[in-house]
Amino acid sequence: IFDENYLFDRSNYIQNRMTEIEKKLAKKEPTTLKKHERGNLLSKKEIENLENNYILQKDLTIDRDLYFSENKILHIKPGVKILFEKDVSLFSEGSIFFNGTKDQPIIIYSNENVGSLILSNGDFKFNNVIFKNLSYPKEKDKILYGGINIINSNVEILDTQIISSASEDAINLISSNSNIKNLKVKNIQ
């Protein structure tokens, strides 16, 4: 159990960090790595382009920081597995729709508590998604503490699980419009 002073100090710390994030986003500065320092998610062979609609319907391994640019939309199909092999991030300013089903959830995971999502300035929908063994971003100017970080966005989370996240927060929703139904969070470290 925490005492009042700890909770007050922690609340002030979080508020100050949120102010820093909001200032960076207002200037359109990247929250972490610069765009040119990341790989382009669309360069991955598993991503299909059908008349400017991007679709992922094959399993994907992420072993370096990847960026998905603004004004683009990616649909991830049921049953897809996304594996983080290294402690890297998927950073998106485009919209991503994770369209899992009860029988074929989308699984985003690592085997060693690595990898994170930084989703910013877009629309994001998580339907029947399982996040397992993720961590927080490890960049030099680390200001995010969740395995899943959603900033200045519209987000809908339905029938989703976050399991065994090695981060201070399993999920961070910062300055975002959120609709959450049936989100289960288990074994956060």
Coordinates of N, CA, C and O in Angstrom, one line a residue, residues 10-159:
R10 N 3.7 10.9 -7.5 CA 3.6 10.1 -8.7 C 2.6 10.7 -9.7 O 2.9 10.8 -10.9
S11 N 1.5 11.3 -9.2 CA 0.5 11.9 -10.0 C 1.1 13.2 -10.6 O 0.9 13.4 -11.8
N12 N 1.9 14.0 -9.9 CA 2.6 15.1 -10.4 C 3.6 14.8 -11.5 O 3.7 15.4 -12.6
Y13 N 4.3 13.7 -11.3 CA 5.3 13.2 -12.3 C 4.6 12.9 -13.6 O 5.0 13.3 -14.6
I14 N 3.5 12.1 -13.5 CA 2.8 11.7 -14.7 C 2.3 12.9 -15.4 O 2.3 12.9 -16.6
Q15 N 1.7 13.8 -14.7 CA 1.1 15.0 -15.3 C 2.2 15.8 -16.1 O 2.0 16.2 -17.2
N16 N 3.4 15.9 -15.5 CA 4.5 16.6 -16.1 C 5.0 15.9 -17.4 O 5.2 16.5 -18.4
R17 N 5.0 14.6 -17.3 CA 5.4 13.8 -18.5 C 4.4 13.9 -19.6 O 4.7 14.1 -20.8
M18 N 3.1 13.9 -19.3 CA 2.0 14.1 -20.3 C 2.2 15.5 -20.9 O 2.0 15.6 -22.2
T19 N 2.5 16.5 -20.2 CA 2.7 17.8 -20.7 C 3.8 17.8 -21.8 O 3.7 18.4 -22.8
E20 N 4.9 17.1 -21.4 CA 6.0 17.0 -22.4 C 5.6 16.3 -23.7 O 6.0 16.8 -24.8
I21 N 4.9 15.3 -23.5 CA 4.4 14.5 -24.7 C 3.5 15.4 -25.6 O 3.7 15.5 -26.8
E22 N 2.6 16.1 -24.9 CA 1.6 16.9 -25.7 C 2.4 18.0 -26.4 O 2.0 18.4 -27.5
K23 N 3.4 18.6 -25.8 CA 4.2 19.7 -26.5 C 4.9 19.1 -27.7 O 4.9 19.7 -28.8
K24 N 5.5 17.9 -27.6 CA 6.2 17.3 -28.7 C 5.2 17.0 -29.8 O 5.5 17.2 -31.0
L25 N 4.0 16.5 -29.5 CA 3.1 16.2 -30.5 C 2.5 17.4 -31.2 O 2.2 17.4 -32.4
A26 N 2.3 18.5 -30.4 CA 1.8 19.7 -31.0 C 2.8 20.3 -32.0 O 2.4 20.9 -33.0
K27 N 4.1 20.0 -31.8 CA 5.1 20.5 -32.7 C 5.3 19.5 -33.8 O 6.2 19.6 -34.7
K28 N 4.6 18.3 -33.8 CA 4.7 17.2 -34.7 C 6.1 16.6 -34.7 O 6.6 16.1 -35.7
E29 N 6.8 16.7 -33.5 CA 8.1 16.0 -33.4 C 7.8 14.6 -33.1 O 6.8 14.2 -32.4
P30 N 8.6 13.7 -33.6 CA 8.4 12.3 -33.2 C 8.6 12.1 -31.7 O 9.4 12.7 -31.1
T31 N 7.8 11.1 -31.2 CA 7.9 10.8 -29.8 C 9.2 10.1 -29.5 O 9.8 10.2 -28.4
T32 N 9.7 9.3 -30.4 CA 10.9 8.6 -30.2 C 11.9 8.8 -31.3 O 12.2 9.9 -31.6
L33 N 12.3 7.7 -32.0 CA 13.2 7.9 -33.1 C 12.7 8.7 -34.2 O 11.5 8.7 -34.5
K34 N 13.6 9.4 -34.9 CA 13.2 10.1 -36.1 C 12.7 9.2 -37.2 O 13.2 8.0 -37.3
K35 N 11.8 9.6 -38.0 CA 11.2 8.7 -39.1 C 12.3 8.1 -39.9 O 12.2 6.9 -40.3
H36 N 13.3 8.8 -40.3 CA 14.3 8.3 -41.2 C 15.2 7.2 -40.5 O 15.9 6.5 -41.2
E37 N 15.1 7.1 -39.2 CA 15.9 6.1 -38.5 C 15.1 4.8 -38.3 O 15.7 3.9 -37.8
R38 N 13.9 4.8 -38.8 CA 13.1 3.6 -38.8 C 13.0 2.9 -40.1 O 13.1 3.6 -41.1
G39 N 12.7 1.7 -40.2 CA 12.3 1.0 -41.4 C 10.9 1.3 -41.8 O 10.1 1.6 -40.9
N40 N 10.5 1.2 -43.0 CA 9.2 1.4 -43.5 C 8.4 0.1 -43.4 O 8.8 -0.9 -44.0
L41 N 7.3 0.1 -42.6 CA 6.5 -1.1 -42.4 C 6.0 -1.6 -43.8 O 6.0 -2.8 -44.0
L42 N 5.7 -0.7 -44.7 CA 5.2 -1.1 -46.0 C 6.3 -1.8 -46.9 O 5.9 -2.4 -47.9
S43 N 7.5 -1.7 -46.5 CA 8.6 -2.4 -47.2 C 8.6 -3.9 -46.9 O 9.2 -4.7 -47.6
K44 N 7.9 -4.3 -45.9 CA 7.8 -5.7 -45.5 C 7.0 -6.5 -46.6 O 5.9 -6.1 -46.9
K45 N 7.5 -7.6 -47.0 CA 6.9 -8.4 -48.1 C 5.5 -8.9 -47.7 O 4.7 -9.3 -48.5
E46 N 5.3 -9.0 -46.4 CA 4.0 -9.6 -45.9 C 2.8 -8.6 -46.1 O 1.7 -9.0 -46.0
I47 N 3.1 -7.3 -46.3 CA 2.1 -6.3 -46.5 C 1.7 -6.2 -47.9 O 2.5 -6.0 -48.8
E48 N 0.4 -6.4 -48.2 CA -0.1 -6.3 -49.6 C -0.7 -4.9 -49.8 O -1.4 -4.4 -48.9
N49 N -0.6 -4.4 -51.0 CA -1.2 -3.2 -51.4 C -2.2 -3.4 -52.4 O -1.9 -3.8 -53.6
L50 N -3.5 -3.3 -52.1 CA -4.6 -3.5 -53.0 C -5.3 -2.1 -53.2 O -6.1 -1.7 -52.4
E51 N -4.9 -1.4 -54.2 CA -5.5 -0.1 -54.5 C -5.4 0.8 -53.3 O -6.4 1.4 -52.9
N52 N -4.2 1.0 -52.8 CA -3.9 1.9 -51.6 C -4.6 1.4 -50.4 O -4.7 2.2 -49.4
N53 N -5.1 0.2 -50.3 CA -5.5 -0.4 -49.0 C -4.5 -1.4 -48.7 O -4.2 -2.3 -49.4
Y54 N -3.8 -1.2 -47.5 CA -2.8 -2.1 -47.1 C -3.4 -3.2 -46.2 O -4.2 -2.9 -45.4
I55 N -2.9 -4.4 -46.5 CA -3.5 -5.6 -45.8 C -2.4 -6.5 -45.4 O -1.4 -6.8 -46.1
L56 N -2.5 -6.9 -44.1 CA -1.6 -7.9 -43.6 C -2.4 -9.2 -43.3 O -3.2 -9.1 -42.4
Q57 N -2.1 -10.2 -44.0 CA -2.9 -11.5 -43.7 C -1.9 -12.7 -43.6 O -2.3 -13.8 -43.5
K58 N -0.6 -12.3 -43.5 CA 0.4 -13.4 -43.2 C 1.1 -13.0 -41.9 O 1.2 -11.8 -41.5
D59 N 1.7 -13.9 -41.2 CA 2.5 -13.7 -40.0 C 3.6 -12.7 -40.3 O 4.2 -12.8 -41.4
L60 N 4.0 -11.9 -39.3 CA 5.0 -10.9 -39.5 C 6.0 -11.0 -38.4 O 5.6 -11.0 -37.2
T61 N 7.3 -10.9 -38.7 CA 8.3 -10.8 -37.6 C 8.9 -9.4 -37.7 O 9.3 -8.9 -38.8
I62 N 9.0 -8.8 -36.5 CA 9.6 -7.4 -36.4 C 10.9 -7.5 -35.7 O 11.0 -8.0 -34.5
D63 N 12.0 -7.1 -36.4 CA 13.3 -7.2 -35.8 C 14.1 -5.9 -35.8 O 15.3 -5.8 -35.6
R64 N 13.4 -4.8 -36.2 CA 13.9 -3.5 -36.2 C 12.8 -2.5 -36.0 O 11.6 -2.8 -36.3
D65 N 13.1 -1.3 -35.6 CA 12.0 -0.3 -35.5 C 11.4 -0.1 -36.8 O 12.1 0.0 -37.9
L66 N 10.0 -0.1 -36.9 CA 9.3 0.1 -38.1 C 8.3 1.3 -37.9 O 7.8 1.5 -36.9
Y67 N 8.1 2.0 -39.1 CA 7.2 3.2 -39.1 C 6.1 3.0 -40.1 O 6.4 2.5 -41.3
F68 N 4.9 3.3 -39.8 CA 3.8 3.3 -40.7 C 3.3 4.7 -40.8 O 2.9 5.3 -39.8
S69 N 3.4 5.3 -42.0 CA 3.2 6.8 -42.2 C 1.7 7.2 -42.1 O 0.8 6.4 -42.3
E70 N 1.6 8.5 -41.9 CA 0.2 9.1 -41.8 C -0.5 9.0 -43.1 O 0.1 8.8 -44.1
N71 N -1.8 9.1 -43.0 CA -2.7 9.1 -44.2 C -2.7 7.8 -44.9 O -3.1 7.7 -46.1
K72 N -2.4 6.7 -44.2 CA -2.4 5.4 -44.7 C -3.3 4.5 -43.8 O -3.4 4.8 -42.6
I73 N -3.9 3.4 -44.3 CA -4.7 2.5 -43.5 C -4.2 1.1 -43.7 O -4.0 0.7 -44.9
L74 N -4.0 0.4 -42.6 CA -3.6 -1.0 -42.7 C -4.7 -1.8 -42.0 O -5.1 -1.5 -40.9
H75 N -5.1 -2.9 -42.7 CA -6.1 -3.9 -42.1 C -5.3 -5.1 -41.8 O -4.7 -5.7 -42.7
I76 N -5.4 -5.6 -40.6 CA -4.7 -6.9 -40.2 C -5.8 -7.9 -40.0 O -6.8 -7.7 -39.3
K77 N -5.7 -9.0 -40.8 CA -6.7 -10.0 -40.9 C -6.7 -11.0 -39.7 O -5.7 -11.1 -39.0
P78 N -7.8 -11.7 -39.5 CA -7.9 -12.7 -38.4 C -6.8 -13.7 -38.5 O -6.4 -14.1 -39.5
G79 N -6.3 -14.1 -37.3 CA -5.3 -15.2 -37.2 C -3.9 -14.8 -37.4 O -3.0 -15.6 -37.2
V80 N -3.6 -13.6 -37.8 CA -2.3 -13.1 -38.0 C -1.5 -13.1 -36.7 O -2.0 -12.7 -35.6
K81 N -0.2 -13.5 -36.7 CA 0.7 -13.4 -35.6 C 1.8 -12.4 -35.9 O 2.4 -12.5 -37.0
I82 N 2.0 -11.5 -35.0 CA 3.1 -10.5 -35.1 C 4.1 -10.8 -34.0 O 3.8 -10.6 -32.8
L83 N 5.3 -11.1 -34.4 CA 6.4 -11.5 -33.4 C 7.4 -10.4 -33.3 O 8.0 -10.0 -34.4
F84 N 7.7 -9.9 -32.1 CA 8.8 -9.0 -31.9 C 10.0 -9.9 -31.5 O 10.0 -10.5 -30.5
E85 N 11.0 -9.9 -32.4 CA 12.2 -10.7 -32.1 C 13.2 -9.9 -31.3 O 14.1 -10.5 -30.6
K86 N 13.2 -8.6 -31.4 CA 14.1 -7.7 -30.6 C 13.4 -6.7 -29.9 O 12.2 -6.5 -30.1
D87 N 14.0 -5.9 -29.0 CA 13.4 -4.9 -28.3 C 13.3 -3.6 -29.1 O 14.1 -2.7 -29.0
V88 N 12.3 -3.6 -30.0 CA 12.1 -2.5 -31.0 C 10.7 -2.1 -30.9 O 9.8 -2.7 -30.2
S89 N 10.3 -1.1 -31.6 CA 8.9 -0.5 -31.6 C 8.3 -0.5 -33.0 O 9.0 -0.3 -34.0
L90 N 7.0 -0.6 -33.0 CA 6.2 -0.3 -34.2 C 5.6 1.0 -34.0 O 4.8 1.1 -33.0
F91 N 6.0 2.0 -34.8 CA 5.5 3.4 -34.6 C 4.5 3.7 -35.7 O 4.9 3.5 -36.9
S92 N 3.3 4.1 -35.4 CA 2.3 4.4 -36.5 C 1.7 5.7 -36.3 O 1.2 6.1 -35.2
E93 N 1.7 6.5 -37.4 CA 0.9 7.7 -37.5 C -0.3 7.5 -38.5 O -1.1 8.4 -38.7
G94 N -0.3 6.4 -39.1 CA -1.4 6.0 -39.9 C -2.4 5.2 -39.1 O -2.2 4.9 -37.9
S95 N -3.5 4.8 -39.7 CA -4.6 4.1 -39.0 C -4.4 2.6 -39.2 O -4.1 2.1 -40.3
I96 N -4.6 1.8 -38.1 CA -4.5 0.4 -38.2 C -5.7 -0.3 -37.6 O -6.1 0.1 -36.5
F97 N -6.3 -1.2 -38.3 CA -7.5 -2.0 -37.8 C -7.1 -3.4 -37.6 O -6.8 -4.1 -38.6
F98 N -7.0 -3.9 -36.4 CA -6.7 -5.2 -36.0 C -8.0 -6.0 -36.0 O -8.7 -5.9 -35.0
N99 N -8.3 -6.7 -37.0 CA -9.6 -7.4 -37.2 C -9.6 -8.9 -36.8 O -9.9 -9.7 -37.7
G100 N -9.3 -9.2 -35.6 CA -9.3 -10.6 -35.2 C -10.8 -11.0 -34.9 O -11.7 -10.2 -34.9
T101 N -10.9 -12.3 -34.7 CA -12.2 -12.9 -34.4 C -12.0 -13.8 -33.1 O -10.9 -14.0 -32.7
K102 N -13.1 -14.2 -32.5 CA -13.0 -15.0 -31.3 C -12.3 -16.3 -31.6 O -11.5 -16.8 -30.9
D103 N -12.6 -16.9 -32.8 CA -11.9 -18.2 -33.2 C -10.5 -18.0 -33.8 O -9.7 -18.9 -33.8
Q104 N -10.2 -16.8 -34.3 CA -8.9 -16.5 -34.9 C -8.5 -15.1 -34.4 O -8.5 -14.1 -35.2
P105 N -8.0 -15.0 -33.2 CA -7.5 -13.7 -32.7 C -6.2 -13.4 -33.3 O -5.5 -14.2 -33.8
I106 N -5.9 -12.1 -33.4 CA -4.6 -11.6 -33.8 C -3.7 -11.7 -32.5 O -4.2 -11.3 -31.5
I107 N -2.5 -12.2 -32.7 CA -1.6 -12.3 -31.6 C -0.4 -11.5 -31.8 O 0.3 -11.7 -32.8
I108 N -0.1 -10.5 -30.9 CA 1.1 -9.7 -31.0 C 1.9 -10.0 -29.8 O 1.5 -9.8 -28.7
Y109 N 3.1 -10.6 -30.0 CA 3.8 -11.1 -28.9 C 5.4 -11.1 -29.1 O 5.9 -10.8 -30.2
S110 N 6.0 -11.5 -28.0 CA 7.5 -11.7 -28.1 C 7.7 -13.0 -27.2 O 6.8 -13.3 -26.4
N111 N 8.8 -13.6 -27.4 CA 9.2 -14.7 -26.5 C 10.0 -14.3 -25.3 O 10.2 -15.1 -24.4
E112 N 10.5 -13.0 -25.3 CA 11.4 -12.6 -24.3 C 11.0 -11.2 -23.7 O 11.9 -10.5 -23.3
N113 N 9.8 -10.9 -23.6 CA 9.3 -9.6 -23.0 C 10.0 -8.4 -23.7 O 10.7 -7.6 -23.1
V114 N 9.9 -8.3 -25.0 CA 10.5 -7.2 -25.8 C 9.4 -6.7 -26.8 O 8.5 -7.4 -27.1
G115 N 9.7 -5.5 -27.3 CA 8.8 -5.0 -28.3 C 7.7 -4.1 -27.7 O 7.2 -4.3 -26.6
S116 N 7.3 -3.1 -28.5 CA 6.2 -2.2 -28.1 C 5.6 -1.5 -29.3 O 6.1 -1.5 -30.4
L117 N 4.4 -1.0 -29.0 CA 3.6 -0.3 -30.0 C 3.5 1.2 -29.6 O 3.2 1.5 -28.4
I118 N 3.8 2.1 -30.5 CA 3.5 3.5 -30.3 C 2.6 4.0 -31.4 O 3.1 4.1 -32.6
L119 N 1.4 4.3 -31.1 CA 0.4 4.6 -32.1 C -0.1 6.0 -31.9 O -0.6 6.3 -30.8
S120 N 0.0 6.9 -32.9 CA -0.2 8.3 -32.7 C -0.9 8.9 -33.8 O -0.7 8.6 -35.0
N121 N -1.8 9.8 -33.5 CA -2.5 10.7 -34.4 C -3.3 9.9 -35.5 O -3.3 10.3 -36.7
G122 N -3.9 8.8 -35.1 CA -4.7 8.0 -36.1 C -5.9 7.4 -35.5 O -6.3 7.8 -34.4
D123 N -6.5 6.5 -36.2 CA -7.7 5.7 -35.8 C -7.2 4.3 -35.6 O -6.5 3.8 -36.5
F124 N -7.5 3.7 -34.5 CA -7.0 2.3 -34.2 C -8.1 1.5 -33.6 O -8.8 2.0 -32.7
K125 N -8.3 0.3 -34.2 CA -9.3 -0.6 -33.6 C -8.7 -1.9 -33.4 O -8.0 -2.5 -34.2
F126 N -8.9 -2.4 -32.1 CA -8.4 -3.7 -31.7 C -9.6 -4.6 -31.4 O -10.3 -4.4 -30.5
N127 N -9.8 -5.6 -32.3 CA -11.0 -6.5 -32.1 C -10.4 -7.9 -32.0 O -9.8 -8.4 -32.9
N128 N -10.6 -8.5 -30.8 CA -10.1 -9.9 -30.5 C -8.6 -10.0 -30.8 O -8.1 -10.7 -31.7
V129 N -7.8 -9.2 -30.0 CA -6.4 -9.2 -30.1 C -5.8 -9.7 -28.8 O -6.3 -9.3 -27.7
I130 N -4.7 -10.4 -28.8 CA -4.0 -10.9 -27.7 C -2.6 -10.3 -27.7 O -1.9 -10.6 -28.7
F131 N -2.2 -9.5 -26.8 CA -0.9 -8.9 -26.6 C -0.2 -9.8 -25.5 O -0.7 -9.9 -24.4
K132 N 1.0 -10.3 -25.8 CA 1.6 -11.1 -24.8 C 3.1 -10.9 -24.8 O 3.8 -10.8 -25.8
N133 N 3.7 -10.7 -23.6 CA 5.1 -10.5 -23.4 C 5.7 -9.3 -24.0 O 6.8 -9.4 -24.5
L134 N 5.0 -8.2 -24.1 CA 5.6 -7.0 -24.6 C 6.3 -6.2 -23.5 O 6.2 -6.5 -22.3
S135 N 7.0 -5.1 -23.9 CA 7.7 -4.3 -23.0 C 7.5 -2.8 -23.3 O 6.7 -2.5 -24.2
Y136 N 8.2 -1.9 -22.7 CA 8.1 -0.5 -23.0 C 9.2 -0.1 -24.0 O 10.2 -0.7 -24.1
P137 N 9.0 1.1 -24.7 CA 10.0 1.5 -25.6 C 11.3 1.9 -24.9 O 11.3 2.4 -23.8
K138 N 12.4 1.6 -25.5 CA 13.7 1.8 -24.8 C 14.6 2.9 -25.5 O 15.8 2.8 -25.5
E139 N 14.0 3.9 -26.1 CA 14.7 4.9 -26.8 C 15.4 5.8 -25.7 O 15.0 5.9 -24.6
K140 N 16.4 6.6 -26.2 CA 17.1 7.5 -25.3 C 16.2 8.5 -24.6 O 16.4 8.8 -23.4
D141 N 15.2 9.1 -25.3 CA 14.3 10.1 -24.7 C 13.1 9.4 -24.2 O 12.0 9.9 -24.3
K142 N 13.2 8.2 -23.6 CA 12.1 7.4 -23.2 C 11.1 8.2 -22.4 O 11.4 8.7 -21.3
I143 N 9.9 8.4 -22.9 CA 8.8 9.1 -22.2 C 7.6 8.3 -22.1 O 6.5 8.7 -21.6
L144 N 7.6 7.1 -22.6 CA 6.4 6.2 -22.6 C 6.8 4.9 -21.9 O 7.9 4.4 -22.0
Y145 N 5.8 4.5 -21.1 CA 6.0 3.3 -20.2 C 5.1 2.1 -20.4 O 5.1 1.2 -19.6
G146 N 4.4 2.1 -21.5 CA 3.5 1.0 -21.8 C 4.0 0.1 -22.9 O 4.7 0.6 -23.8
G147 N 3.6 -1.1 -22.9 CA 3.9 -2.0 -24.1 C 3.0 -1.5 -25.3 O 3.4 -1.7 -26.4
I148 N 1.9 -0.9 -25.0 CA 1.0 -0.3 -26.0 C 0.8 1.1 -25.6 O 0.3 1.4 -24.5
N149 N 1.1 2.1 -26.5 CA 1.0 3.5 -26.2 C 0.2 4.1 -27.3 O 0.6 4.0 -28.5
I150 N -0.9 4.7 -27.0 CA -1.8 5.3 -28.0 C -2.0 6.8 -27.6 O -2.4 7.1 -26.5
I151 N -1.6 7.7 -28.5 CA -1.5 9.1 -28.3 C -2.3 9.9 -29.3 O -2.2 9.7 -30.5
N152 N -3.1 10.9 -28.8 CA -3.9 11.8 -29.7 C -4.6 11.0 -30.8 O -4.5 11.4 -32.0
S153 N -5.3 10.0 -30.4 CA -5.9 9.2 -31.4 C -7.4 8.8 -31.0 O -7.8 9.1 -29.9
N154 N -8.1 8.2 -32.0 CA -9.4 7.6 -31.7 C -9.1 6.1 -31.6 O -8.5 5.5 -32.6
V155 N -9.5 5.5 -30.5 CA -9.2 4.0 -30.4 C -10.5 3.3 -29.9 O -11.2 3.8 -29.0
E156 N -10.7 2.1 -30.4 CA -11.7 1.2 -30.0 C -11.0 -0.1 -29.6 O -10.3 -0.7 -30.5
I157 N -11.3 -0.6 -28.4 CA -10.7 -1.9 -28.0 C -11.8 -2.8 -27.6 O -12.6 -2.5 -26.6
L158 N -11.9 -3.9 -28.3 CA -13.0 -4.9 -28.0 C -12.4 -6.3 -27.8 O -11.6 -6.7 -28.6
D159 N -12.9 -7.0 -26.8 CA -12.5 -8.4 -26.6 C -11.0 -8.6 -26.8 O -10.6 -9.5 -27.5

